[in-house]
PDB file of C-alpha atoms in Angstrom:
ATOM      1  CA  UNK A  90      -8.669   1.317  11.230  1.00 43.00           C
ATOM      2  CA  UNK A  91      -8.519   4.305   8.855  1.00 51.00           C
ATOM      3  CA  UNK A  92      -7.289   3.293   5.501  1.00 50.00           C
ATOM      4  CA  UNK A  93      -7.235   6.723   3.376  1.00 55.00           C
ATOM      5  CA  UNK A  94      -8.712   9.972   3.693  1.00 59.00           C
ATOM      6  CA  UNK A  95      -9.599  11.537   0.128  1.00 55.00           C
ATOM      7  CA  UNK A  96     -12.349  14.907   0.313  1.00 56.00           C
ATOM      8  CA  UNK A  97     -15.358  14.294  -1.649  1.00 58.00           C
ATOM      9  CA  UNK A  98     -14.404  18.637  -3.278  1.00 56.00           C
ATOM     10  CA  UNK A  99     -11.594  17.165  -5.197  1.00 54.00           C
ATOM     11  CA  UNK A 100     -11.846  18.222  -8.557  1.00 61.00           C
ATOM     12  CA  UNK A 101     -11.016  15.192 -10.111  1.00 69.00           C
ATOM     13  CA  UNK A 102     -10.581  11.536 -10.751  1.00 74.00           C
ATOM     14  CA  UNK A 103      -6.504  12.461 -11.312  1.00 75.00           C
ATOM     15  CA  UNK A 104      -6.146  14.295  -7.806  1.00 78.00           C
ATOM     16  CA  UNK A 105      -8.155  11.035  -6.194  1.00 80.00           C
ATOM     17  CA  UNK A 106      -5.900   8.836  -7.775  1.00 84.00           C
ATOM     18  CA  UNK A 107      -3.021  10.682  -6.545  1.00 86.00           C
ATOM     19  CA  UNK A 108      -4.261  10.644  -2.764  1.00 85.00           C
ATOM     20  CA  UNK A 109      -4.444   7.022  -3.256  1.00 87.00           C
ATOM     21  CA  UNK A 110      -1.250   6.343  -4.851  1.00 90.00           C
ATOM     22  CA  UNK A 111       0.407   8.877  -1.791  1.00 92.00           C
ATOM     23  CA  UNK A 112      -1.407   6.766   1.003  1.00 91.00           C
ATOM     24  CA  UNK A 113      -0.140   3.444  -1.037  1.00 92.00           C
ATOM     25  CA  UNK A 114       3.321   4.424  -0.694  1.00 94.00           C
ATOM     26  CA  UNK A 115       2.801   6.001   2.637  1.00 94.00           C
ATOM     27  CA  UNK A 116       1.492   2.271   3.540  1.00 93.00           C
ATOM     28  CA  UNK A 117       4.168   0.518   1.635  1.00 93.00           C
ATOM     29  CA  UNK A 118       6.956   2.788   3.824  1.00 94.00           C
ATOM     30  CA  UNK A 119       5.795   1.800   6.898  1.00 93.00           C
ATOM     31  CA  UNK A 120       5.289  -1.565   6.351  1.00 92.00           C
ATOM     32  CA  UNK A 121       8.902  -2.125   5.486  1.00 91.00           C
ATOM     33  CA  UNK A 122      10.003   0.013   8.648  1.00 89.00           C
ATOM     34  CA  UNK A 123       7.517  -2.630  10.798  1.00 88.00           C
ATOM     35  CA  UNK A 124       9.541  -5.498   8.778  1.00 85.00           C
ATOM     36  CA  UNK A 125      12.732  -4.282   9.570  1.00 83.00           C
ATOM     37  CA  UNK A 126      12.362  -3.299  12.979  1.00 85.00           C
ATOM     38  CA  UNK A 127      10.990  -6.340  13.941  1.00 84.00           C
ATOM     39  CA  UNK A 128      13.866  -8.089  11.672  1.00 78.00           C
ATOM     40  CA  UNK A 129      16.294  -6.571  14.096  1.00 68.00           C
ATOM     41  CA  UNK A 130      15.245  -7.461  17.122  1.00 58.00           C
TER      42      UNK A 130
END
């Protein structure tokens, strides 16, 4: 399981932490479309 994806050629530490706050929220999004589909059924 792939958890995040940052390129070592970022410039720096404030575009990493951006990727990572992105793939949080990514995460976060589909975990509450997981809940609530399976809510639903």
């Amino acid at each position: 399981m792939l958890f995040y994806q940052i390129p070592s050629t970022l410039p720096d530490d404030a575009s990493k932490v951006e990727a990572v706050m992105y793939w949080v929220h990514q995460f976060i999004t589909n975990q509450k479309a997981r809940y609530h589909s399976q809510k639903r059924i």
